[in-house]
Amino acid sequence: MAMEYNNVVKLHSSRQIDDGYRLRFQRRLHVTKNLVNRLGLEAELEGHGGCVNCLEWNEKGDLLASGSDDLHIILWDPFMHKKLHSIPSGHHGNLFSVKFLPNTNDRNIVSGAADFRIRVHDVNSKETTMSCSCHGGRVKRLAVAPNVPFMFWSAAEDGIVMQYDLRVPHQCSNICNNVLINLVYHLGRNAEAKCIAINPLRPELLAVGANDPYVRLYDRRMIKPTIAKYPREQSSGTPWENLSYLGDPVEPGEDNLPPGCVSYFVAGHLPLKQDDFKKRYRTLTSTYVAFSPDGNELLANLGGEQIYLFNILKKRKQLSFDMMDFSQPRDSTSSSGDSVSSKKSSTNGIHSNGINVSCVYHEVPSYARAPVHKWSSPSAAAKFEKLKKRANEAFDKQEYTLAISLYSKGITLFPNVACLYGNRAAAYIKRAWDGDHYAAIRDCYAAMRLDPDYLKAHFRLAQCLHKLRWVKEALECLTAIRLKFPDYAKTKTFESFETDVKVACFADMDIERADTESDDESNLSGAMAASNSVNKRHSNSIAKALLAISDQEKAWRASAYDYEARFCGHCNTTTDIKEANFFGSSGQYIVAGSDDGSIFIWDRVTTNIVRVLRGDESIVNCLQPHPSTCLLATSGIDPVVRLWGPRAEVKIFSILV
């Protein structure tokens, strides 16, 4: 008979009796709501002389490694709050990544830095056992797999991901034969690999983030390492200055990626919005990728935007907007069981940016409507009404973030109530943060599936499509509304908005016509002319890069999968090493830093912010949760490592005299 664990004491007792419950005990009590609410600063580890750019726990969690701009690696005892070893890294540029090599008893640490080099260190002797200079750009991230000994992977700003096996002799030269992924081949010479992660339970899966909004998931079993060539002309100055990847980029090399080896992920609105971000002097770059503890989800912190969660087990396709088409007249007296003729039409479906937003309209017969919601109990109905009232009051007060938080909580509790999705969509539209209009589209879509006659969801969907410049789809949506809700179509609100959409649609048609008439050479010269204020050589490489995306890359992007959840509230525009991680053995919480020096903690299910802590005087970049204890290590611009743990519960006892 299955045991019921009602409290910590019973769970702990069961662990003592049966060792099989130890894992369950750890997972249940690793990170809880109570512990997160009591999280506070436990210690500041001092010893570095510069910004601390990387943190890493060993597998047992009894050692913490940190790397800094001071070019030193420090090993800490996290529970005694003291420094154990300070290792000169031998690098000549800022350290960006440190990793314990698996199955070496924490004796070997590998580091990557801004000097384009990777070095392997022996902790006991404090000697460098390997120094690799194969990369032609700053090494931004390293990755290891728990059950893959003596191997590690690197991602650098030369657009290259390399694979290393310390059991195989390695000699650096201008021809590297351990190139696993070469982004330059499909993206052009402007490609940069920014971050990398290995799935802890399926180490054949490797995630890569680059200087674009796409996250790539590779099956490395299907990929045979290939070669890449680098220029090795030396002149005066330091080696990493001579190997500038902007001035002398890596040769594209050969394509070693077979069909089916990679899946792309991206938030559905981002490809079309890249031009807007560039106009605002912001770039979209993945600054960190991480797998969930169960290996089924992938988290990406997108510089210049938000944090996104992707389900790699049940991949979510990009939205296909199914809406009602009443262009065929229908006898209003038809019974609900009668068959109804339908008319289906669609747009081209694939935008120039590669995203699929095909619109297929079809008539939904009355019998397919979602039934009126029946509450399981009066208490459930009362709870729903109370929560909705609080959310609506926040909306009326223009407290849109609070309203979104309350609607999200309501959706978690009552996932089949259409008005919660519709109201949250309205709050998203009013708040209008980056990504909000696309999130509103998803909510409208969910509301319409629950209730096809939900007028507000239809109209809000058209509004969001217009905001995202999907004007053809917005116009088709309005056509469907005119057919389905003829009385509403006569209102001034509808007619005015319809006019705006038609004007935008005609403007887009003019732009498309002008683009068709121009050839690639005029486009290239125009791009170069617009960059006169920039170095001529640099602008030439950027203009070429815009035209260098391969057909295969376009196909990968066109089939990219959408996100499952979005976490926002932080700011990630200043540094390109800002992390985001799962907190808790089941990934119950999401943690990330911010440009304002804050630490954000989100609830994984509702996506609501549950805590905001002050973590740095300037910027928090790194957040690494302890593998088995409710302990969080953070760092940033300050030259210290901070440890965060739950504070003691304070109880006030009344003394009777």
XYZ file of C-alpha atoms in Angstrom:
657
model
C 0.000 0.000 0.000
C 1.338 3.398 -0.986
C 2.301 5.536 1.931
C 0.871 8.998 2.362
C 3.381 11.619 3.441
C 1.540 14.414 5.155
C 4.459 16.136 6.787
C 8.220 16.278 7.013
C 8.417 14.049 10.087
C 6.656 11.147 8.385
C 8.759 11.575 5.246
C 11.937 11.633 7.300
C 10.871 8.525 9.240
C 10.216 6.627 6.032
C 13.659 7.540 4.789
C 15.202 6.042 7.917
C 13.267 2.791 7.453
C 13.676 2.379 3.706
C 16.647 3.822 1.867
C 14.560 3.821 -1.319
C 12.753 6.922 -0.122
C 15.952 8.955 0.154
C 15.658 10.435 -3.321
C 11.995 11.304 -2.784
C 12.884 12.906 0.544
C 15.578 15.009 -1.109
C 13.393 16.063 -4.021
C 10.423 16.959 -1.821
C 12.433 19.056 0.619
C 15.221 20.428 -1.573
C 13.474 23.724 -2.343
C 10.022 24.481 -0.962
C 7.800 27.547 -0.927
C 8.565 28.071 2.740
C 12.327 27.954 2.128
C 12.131 30.347 -0.812
C 10.101 32.819 1.261
C 12.820 32.745 3.928
C 15.728 33.055 1.488
C 18.280 35.643 2.584
C 21.967 36.528 2.386
C 23.994 33.908 4.245
C 27.581 34.909 3.473
C 29.838 36.987 1.220
C 32.949 35.173 0.042
C 35.777 37.672 -0.433
C 39.004 36.941 -2.244
C 38.698 38.055 -5.866
C 40.041 41.327 -7.200
C 37.619 41.789 -10.061
C 34.175 40.909 -11.417
C 33.220 37.280 -10.786
C 32.023 35.994 -14.173
C 31.432 32.295 -13.514
C 30.446 29.922 -10.722
C 30.324 26.126 -10.610
C 29.404 23.554 -7.953
C 31.042 20.159 -7.913
C 28.769 17.116 -8.087
C 28.705 16.570 -4.312
C 28.107 20.228 -3.585
C 30.951 20.528 -1.072
C 33.071 22.715 -3.373
C 32.297 25.934 -5.222
C 34.585 27.233 -7.980
C 34.615 30.839 -9.169
C 36.430 32.613 -11.995
C 37.081 36.331 -12.240
C 38.490 39.213 -14.228
C 41.486 38.970 -11.883
C 42.459 35.819 -13.851
C 42.256 33.561 -10.775
C 40.129 30.510 -10.031
C 39.156 30.143 -6.384
C 37.797 27.012 -4.715
C 35.553 27.640 -1.713
C 34.171 25.618 1.147
C 30.557 26.851 0.889
C 29.535 25.720 4.376
C 32.560 26.995 6.293
C 32.570 30.132 4.095
C 36.301 30.003 3.503
C 38.753 29.948 0.608
C 40.504 26.615 0.028
C 42.631 27.240 -3.066
C 43.483 30.182 -5.298
C 44.730 29.016 -8.687
C 46.398 31.388 -11.188
C 44.575 30.480 -14.383
C 47.345 31.392 -16.789
C 44.814 33.208 -18.976
C 45.456 36.698 -20.332
C 41.829 37.726 -20.582
C 38.721 37.682 -18.391
C 37.553 34.242 -17.306
C 34.060 33.431 -18.586
C 33.579 29.770 -17.679
C 34.920 27.153 -15.242
C 33.848 23.501 -14.972
C 34.807 20.524 -12.831
C 35.730 17.646 -15.121
C 33.552 14.617 -14.281
C 34.995 11.455 -12.728
C 38.291 13.075 -11.742
C 37.507 13.432 -8.005
C 37.302 17.218 -8.493
C 41.008 17.288 -9.193
C 40.772 18.789 -12.679
C 39.090 22.065 -13.646
C 38.744 23.419 -17.168
C 38.478 27.159 -17.880
C 37.689 29.338 -20.894
C 38.459 33.024 -21.266
C 38.596 36.166 -23.379
C 42.104 35.287 -24.604
C 40.521 32.671 -26.908
C 42.123 29.887 -24.855
C 40.969 26.848 -22.929
C 43.086 25.522 -20.078
C 42.858 22.411 -17.889
C 44.165 22.806 -14.342
C 45.322 20.285 -11.750
C 43.906 21.531 -8.442
C 46.474 19.759 -6.249
C 49.584 20.861 -8.115
C 48.066 24.133 -9.360
C 49.591 23.371 -12.748
C 48.119 23.624 -16.222
C 47.940 20.189 -17.825
C 46.491 21.377 -21.153
C 46.374 24.689 -22.987
C 44.335 24.937 -26.175
C 44.370 27.927 -28.525
C 42.237 26.455 -31.307
C 39.398 28.975 -31.022
C 39.514 32.231 -32.956
C 37.229 34.180 -30.613
C 36.449 34.656 -26.944
C 35.508 31.377 -25.252
C 32.185 32.191 -23.600
C 30.943 28.849 -22.204
C 32.104 25.334 -21.427
C 29.936 22.272 -20.837
C 30.436 18.846 -19.270
C 28.192 15.799 -18.891
C 27.939 14.002 -15.515
C 28.370 10.498 -16.940
C 30.776 11.277 -19.777
C 34.295 11.193 -18.305
C 37.254 13.146 -19.661
C 35.153 15.051 -22.190
C 34.007 18.645 -22.432
C 32.642 21.085 -25.001
C 33.294 24.763 -25.716
C 31.369 27.598 -27.398
C 33.186 30.695 -28.649
C 32.516 33.897 -30.508
C 34.184 32.547 -33.638
C 30.906 30.684 -34.207
C 32.469 27.317 -33.369
C 31.485 24.581 -30.906
C 34.353 22.180 -30.218
C 34.456 18.755 -28.584
C 37.422 17.622 -26.492
C 38.403 14.177 -25.237
C 41.374 14.307 -22.883
C 42.148 10.660 -23.608
C 43.067 11.629 -27.174
C 46.268 13.654 -27.754
C 45.523 17.173 -28.942
C 47.858 19.563 -30.737
C 46.859 23.109 -31.609
C 47.359 24.317 -35.171
C 45.636 26.501 -37.721
C 43.541 23.453 -38.713
C 41.284 22.144 -35.923
C 39.808 18.683 -36.382
C 37.519 18.638 -33.335
C 34.857 21.050 -34.605
C 31.456 19.644 -33.679
C 29.291 22.554 -34.895
C 30.295 25.387 -37.201
C 27.639 28.107 -37.158
C 29.645 30.114 -39.690
C 28.809 27.639 -42.427
C 25.063 28.405 -42.292
C 24.980 31.869 -40.669
C 27.942 33.631 -42.233
C 31.018 35.168 -40.668
C 29.030 37.260 -38.229
C 27.964 34.121 -36.321
C 28.916 33.820 -32.652
C 28.324 30.905 -30.294
C 27.407 32.425 -26.934
C 26.359 29.555 -24.673
C 26.135 25.788 -24.520
C 24.607 23.092 -22.296
C 24.523 19.282 -22.187
C 21.371 17.420 -21.181
C 22.216 15.826 -17.788
C 20.103 12.695 -18.438
C 20.546 12.462 -22.199
C 24.122 13.640 -22.815
C 23.744 13.109 -26.558
C 21.602 16.277 -26.622
C 23.520 19.541 -26.806
C 21.903 23.002 -26.746
C 23.596 26.022 -28.311
C 22.674 29.704 -28.082
C 24.069 32.231 -30.559
C 23.841 35.928 -31.384
C 20.291 35.551 -32.658
C 16.946 34.631 -31.040
C 17.124 30.931 -31.951
C 18.105 28.128 -29.589
C 19.493 25.058 -31.324
C 19.243 21.506 -29.984
C 21.647 19.014 -31.574
C 21.920 15.247 -31.319
C 25.690 14.908 -31.294
C 25.485 11.159 -32.011
C 24.578 12.115 -35.563
C 27.433 14.585 -35.984
C 30.980 13.670 -36.928
C 33.563 16.293 -35.891
C 35.116 18.132 -38.793
C 37.826 20.728 -39.366
C 38.045 24.514 -39.417
C 40.881 26.736 -40.590
C 42.131 29.825 -38.787
C 44.629 32.488 -39.885
C 47.750 32.377 -37.713
C 49.594 35.472 -38.852
C 51.349 37.002 -35.872
C 52.333 40.622 -35.460
C 53.133 42.904 -32.573
C 50.769 42.717 -29.655
C 49.239 39.948 -27.597
C 48.153 36.695 -29.303
C 44.429 37.162 -28.663
C 44.568 40.649 -30.181
C 46.198 39.289 -33.341
C 43.529 36.595 -33.757
C 40.616 39.025 -34.047
C 37.665 37.058 -35.374
C 36.130 40.280 -36.734
C 39.150 41.188 -38.825
C 40.190 37.687 -39.936
C 37.230 35.369 -39.467
C 37.383 31.608 -39.494
C 36.914 29.979 -42.883
C 33.409 28.512 -43.178
C 34.726 24.947 -43.543
C 32.525 22.017 -44.472
C 28.984 21.205 -43.415
C 28.939 18.149 -41.136
C 25.296 18.414 -40.002
C 23.152 15.597 -41.443
C 19.360 15.895 -41.858
C 17.426 15.502 -38.630
C 20.341 16.268 -36.300
C 19.005 19.597 -34.999
C 15.778 21.233 -33.824
C 15.303 24.986 -33.562
C 13.323 26.811 -30.869
C 12.219 30.448 -30.814
C 9.483 32.605 -29.328
C 6.995 33.002 -32.182
C 7.066 36.800 -32.366
C 10.824 37.330 -32.329
C 11.989 36.653 -35.913
C 9.717 39.371 -37.286
C 10.650 41.776 -34.470
C 14.427 41.696 -34.983
C 14.382 44.844 -37.102
C 12.567 46.713 -34.340
C 15.187 45.686 -31.802
C 18.001 46.829 -34.095
C 16.342 50.224 -34.476
C 16.346 50.516 -30.683
C 20.062 49.631 -30.546
C 19.343 46.277 -28.927
C 20.467 42.876 -30.091
C 18.887 39.517 -29.437
C 21.448 37.080 -28.047
C 21.121 33.921 -25.996
C 23.224 34.615 -22.927
C 22.571 31.245 -21.227
C 20.868 27.908 -21.847
C 20.105 25.240 -19.223
C 18.289 21.913 -19.106
C 15.740 21.036 -16.450
C 16.646 18.357 -13.853
C 14.523 15.780 -15.694
C 16.076 16.747 -19.036
C 12.702 17.429 -20.689
C 12.800 21.224 -20.765
C 15.247 23.816 -21.986
C 15.568 27.303 -20.503
C 17.025 30.211 -22.472
C 17.872 33.685 -21.187
C 17.563 35.940 -24.215
C 19.583 39.118 -24.075
C 17.515 42.134 -25.094
C 14.269 40.274 -24.340
C 12.864 37.727 -21.859
C 13.490 34.219 -20.495
C 11.805 31.361 -22.356
C 11.094 27.751 -21.469
C 10.886 25.156 -24.251
C 9.579 21.617 -23.950
C 11.939 19.378 -25.933
C 9.929 16.224 -25.224
C 6.563 17.579 -26.425
C 7.609 20.278 -28.848
C 5.060 23.043 -29.329
C 4.474 23.988 -32.942
C 4.233 27.629 -33.916
C 0.698 28.996 -33.745
C -1.772 28.171 -36.484
C -4.775 30.417 -35.976
C -8.000 28.443 -36.404
C -10.885 30.885 -36.624
C -14.475 30.901 -37.864
C -15.415 31.570 -41.469
C -19.093 32.332 -41.997
C -18.732 33.314 -45.634
C -21.105 30.477 -46.493
C -24.693 31.390 -45.456
C -26.225 29.088 -42.908
C -29.848 28.509 -42.068
C -30.266 29.796 -38.539
C -32.837 27.095 -37.909
C -30.370 24.274 -38.542
C -30.213 21.837 -35.708
C -26.985 21.472 -33.798
C -26.442 18.040 -35.292
C -26.753 19.086 -38.961
C -23.628 19.043 -41.082
C -22.408 22.476 -42.088
C -20.463 23.288 -45.218
C -17.184 25.053 -44.563
C -14.812 27.106 -46.583
C -11.081 26.939 -45.953
C -8.565 29.475 -47.104
C -5.036 30.275 -46.101
C -2.302 32.776 -46.678
C 1.101 31.832 -47.976
C 1.806 30.699 -44.403
C 5.571 31.186 -44.380
C 6.777 34.731 -43.789
C 10.087 35.962 -45.128
C 11.498 35.511 -41.638
C 10.707 31.812 -41.750
C 7.941 31.707 -39.142
C 4.748 29.790 -39.767
C 1.642 31.868 -39.118
C -0.755 30.189 -41.525
C -4.373 31.144 -40.889
C -7.019 28.553 -41.654
C -10.587 29.683 -41.079
C -13.407 27.216 -40.720
C -16.909 27.313 -39.422
C -17.433 25.800 -36.008
C -20.904 24.296 -35.674
C -22.864 25.127 -32.575
C -22.480 21.658 -31.120
C -18.680 22.147 -31.015
C -18.961 25.078 -28.631
C -17.426 24.696 -25.209
C -20.130 23.907 -22.653
C -20.967 26.326 -19.871
C -18.499 25.732 -17.096
C -19.870 23.589 -14.318
C -18.216 24.027 -10.970
C -17.397 20.972 -8.931
C -18.563 22.706 -5.774
C -19.904 26.060 -4.544
C -16.586 26.677 -2.802
C -14.702 26.353 -6.120
C -17.080 28.823 -7.766
C -16.668 31.240 -4.862
C -12.863 30.933 -5.018
C -12.922 31.645 -8.735
C -15.146 34.712 -8.374
C -12.974 36.114 -5.589
C -9.790 35.689 -7.599
C -11.305 37.119 -10.784
C -12.632 40.120 -8.857
C -9.160 40.894 -7.460
C -7.638 40.597 -10.927
C -10.297 42.791 -12.529
C -9.825 45.440 -9.842
C -6.076 45.476 -10.513
C -6.798 45.850 -14.240
C -9.151 48.769 -13.603
C -6.434 50.464 -11.546
C -4.019 49.987 -14.491
C -1.897 47.641 -12.389
C -1.482 45.334 -15.352
C 1.432 43.259 -14.058
C -0.504 42.441 -10.899
C -3.585 41.634 -12.960
C -1.552 39.286 -15.190
C -0.150 37.585 -12.099
C -3.628 37.016 -10.667
C -5.083 35.809 -13.960
C -2.124 33.420 -14.309
C -2.783 32.033 -10.870
C -6.433 31.618 -11.817
C -5.532 29.768 -15.027
C -3.392 27.366 -13.001
C -6.341 26.645 -10.709
C -9.096 26.803 -13.359
C -7.510 25.965 -16.744
C -10.830 25.518 -18.598
C -12.366 28.944 -17.998
C -12.196 31.012 -21.189
C -12.635 34.459 -19.609
C -9.391 34.109 -17.629
C -7.410 33.754 -20.848
C -9.351 36.562 -22.496
C -8.859 38.917 -19.567
C -5.162 38.114 -19.300
C -4.845 38.845 -23.025
C -6.410 42.269 -22.408
C -3.895 42.921 -19.609
C -1.018 41.890 -21.873
C -2.233 44.277 -24.574
C -2.443 47.158 -22.105
C 0.944 46.460 -20.527
C 2.642 46.065 -23.940
C 6.027 44.770 -22.799
C 8.238 42.951 -25.291
C 6.475 39.701 -26.148
C 3.174 40.665 -24.520
C 1.196 40.929 -27.757
C 2.302 37.478 -28.846
C 1.452 36.089 -25.408
C -1.964 37.725 -25.801
C -2.426 35.980 -29.151
C -1.782 32.638 -27.463
C -4.331 33.487 -24.761
C -6.946 34.566 -27.326
C -6.387 31.341 -29.189
C -6.874 29.329 -25.970
C -10.022 31.301 -25.084
C -11.525 30.759 -28.534
C -10.917 27.040 -28.346
C -12.843 26.958 -25.069
C -15.569 29.292 -26.334
C -15.742 29.886 -30.135
C -18.361 32.636 -29.616
C -16.109 34.715 -27.357
C -16.290 38.040 -29.256
C -13.672 39.867 -27.196
C -11.127 37.108 -27.808
C -11.692 37.427 -31.581
C -11.240 41.189 -31.590
C -8.223 41.147 -29.270
C -6.640 38.566 -31.537
C -7.049 40.920 -34.500
C -5.534 43.767 -32.464
C -2.454 41.729 -31.588
C -1.959 40.471 -35.143
C -2.004 44.101 -36.282
C 0.489 45.124 -33.572
C 2.884 42.377 -34.670
C 2.519 43.469 -38.319
C 0.762 40.279 -39.366
C -1.692 42.548 -41.140
C -2.986 40.052 -43.707
C -3.924 37.677 -40.918
C -5.468 40.566 -38.953
C -7.599 41.489 -41.952
C -8.771 37.901 -42.361
C -9.583 37.789 -38.672
C -11.719 40.915 -39.028
C -13.469 39.365 -42.013
C -14.342 36.365 -39.869
C -15.619 38.665 -37.122
C -17.789 40.584 -39.625
C -19.395 37.313 -40.715
C -19.803 35.840 -37.262
C -20.775 39.010 -35.369
C -22.511 41.273 -37.931
C -23.996 43.603 -35.321
C -20.597 44.310 -33.758
C -19.111 44.877 -37.219
C -21.391 47.929 -37.581
C -19.876 49.706 -34.559
C -17.514 52.652 -34.955
C -14.803 50.833 -32.971
C -14.754 47.942 -35.391
C -14.964 50.061 -38.542
C -12.195 52.400 -37.408
C -9.887 49.539 -36.546
C -10.677 47.760 -39.812
C -9.667 50.892 -41.720
C -6.319 51.006 -39.881
C -5.641 47.372 -40.723
C -6.486 47.863 -44.410
C -4.137 50.865 -44.633
C -1.334 48.815 -43.040
C -2.070 45.919 -45.380
C -1.815 48.097 -48.483
C 1.425 49.634 -47.163
C 2.929 46.172 -46.709
C 1.902 45.229 -50.249
C 3.745 48.292 -51.571
C 6.854 47.349 -49.612
C 6.752 43.767 -50.897
C 6.348 45.027 -54.457
C 9.347 47.340 -54.060
C 11.439 44.532 -52.587
C 10.595 42.249 -55.491
C 11.718 44.835 -58.024
C 15.120 45.329 -56.381
C 17.940 42.797 -56.794
C 20.493 41.500 -54.309
C 23.229 43.883 -55.438
C 21.149 46.977 -54.765
C 20.201 45.558 -51.373
C 23.848 45.017 -50.535
C 24.918 48.485 -51.631
C 22.007 49.992 -49.691
C 23.005 48.169 -46.545
C 26.572 49.378 -46.934
C 25.500 52.953 -47.635
C 23.431 52.972 -44.460
C 26.533 52.065 -42.480
C 28.795 54.964 -43.525
C 29.331 55.953 -39.923
C 30.794 52.508 -39.199
C 34.184 51.168 -40.181
C 33.979 50.284 -43.898
C 35.458 46.817 -43.491
C 33.179 45.991 -40.571
C 30.045 47.242 -42.339
C 30.981 45.187 -45.403
C 31.182 42.003 -43.310
C 27.814 42.762 -41.657
C 26.147 43.424 -45.013
C 27.509 40.160 -46.387
C 26.398 38.338 -43.274
C 22.832 39.508 -43.872
C 22.885 37.681 -47.201
C 24.912 34.683 -46.040
C 22.202 32.632 -44.311
C 21.990 29.292 -46.082
C 18.821 27.740 -47.457
C 19.177 24.966 -44.887
C 19.307 27.573 -42.099
C 16.131 29.173 -43.448
C 14.434 25.770 -43.428
C 15.504 25.114 -39.828
C 14.166 28.489 -38.773
C 10.890 27.976 -40.625
C 10.289 24.752 -38.666
C 11.287 26.212 -35.279
C 9.202 25.257 -32.248
C 7.492 27.719 -29.916
C 7.957 28.297 -26.202
C 5.936 26.786 -23.357
C 6.355 29.530 -20.753
C 7.826 33.023 -20.473
C 9.403 34.689 -17.447
C 9.734 38.457 -17.434
C 10.400 41.381 -15.119
C 14.197 41.368 -15.138
C 16.466 43.330 -17.499
C 19.149 41.681 -19.648
C 20.698 44.224 -22.014
C 24.094 45.158 -20.565
C 26.121 41.925 -20.285
C 26.147 38.808 -22.461
C 26.908 36.274 -19.711
C 23.680 36.613 -17.736
C 22.432 33.226 -16.546
C 19.010 31.697 -15.858
C 18.640 28.399 -14.019
C 16.185 25.940 -12.549
C 16.030 26.079 -8.743
C 14.974 22.881 -6.983
C 15.446 19.215 -7.839
C 12.199 19.236 -9.798
C 12.792 22.653 -11.352
C 10.023 24.233 -9.260
C 11.471 27.735 -9.583
C 13.386 29.789 -12.139
C 16.172 32.167 -11.050
C 17.972 34.896 -12.994
C 19.869 38.119 -12.423
C 19.160 41.592 -13.706
C 20.948 44.737 -14.839
C 19.634 46.579 -11.782
C 21.487 44.246 -9.384
C 18.406 42.192 -8.494
C 17.869 38.447 -8.200
C 14.515 37.304 -9.580
C 12.779 34.087 -8.545
C 9.744 32.927 -10.536
C 7.268 30.147 -9.882
C 7.787 27.620 -12.661
C 4.066 26.801 -13.082
C 2.354 30.193 -12.847
C 5.415 32.128 -14.185
C 4.746 34.699 -11.432
C 7.552 36.445 -9.553
C 7.732 35.129 -5.983
C 10.867 36.909 -4.689
C 13.154 39.760 -5.692
C 16.428 40.099 -3.765
C 19.205 42.663 -3.952
C 22.214 40.673 -5.188
C 24.803 43.190 -6.434
C 25.554 46.888 -6.394
C 25.424 46.898 -10.187
C 24.564 43.712 -12.148
C 23.869 40.091 -11.200
C 25.202 37.753 -13.892
C 25.654 34.321 -12.346
C 23.216 32.205 -10.315
C 24.116 28.593 -9.585
C 21.820 26.542 -7.308
C 23.392 23.956 -5.019
C 22.806 20.411 -6.351
C 21.052 19.088 -3.219
C 20.502 21.910 -0.699
C 18.436 25.083 -0.709
C 21.518 27.221 -1.283
C 22.094 29.668 -4.124
C 25.462 31.100 -5.185
C 25.426 34.408 -7.092
C 27.943 36.887 -8.466
C 28.187 39.888 -10.741
C 30.147 43.095 -11.043
C 31.092 43.120 -7.349
C 34.317 41.174 -6.574
C 32.522 38.842 -4.146
C 30.531 35.610 -4.276
C 27.270 35.692 -2.340
C 25.546 32.683 -0.802
C 21.792 32.734 -0.209
C 20.028 30.334 2.114
C 16.802 30.167 4.152
C 16.858 32.225 7.327
C 15.702 30.766 10.626
C 12.007 30.933 11.333
C 11.211 33.495 13.998
C 8.409 32.614 16.370
C 6.996 35.017 18.939
C 5.940 33.404 22.182
C 3.635 35.200 24.591
C 4.610 34.832 28.231
C 1.729 34.611 30.628
C 2.385 36.123 34.022
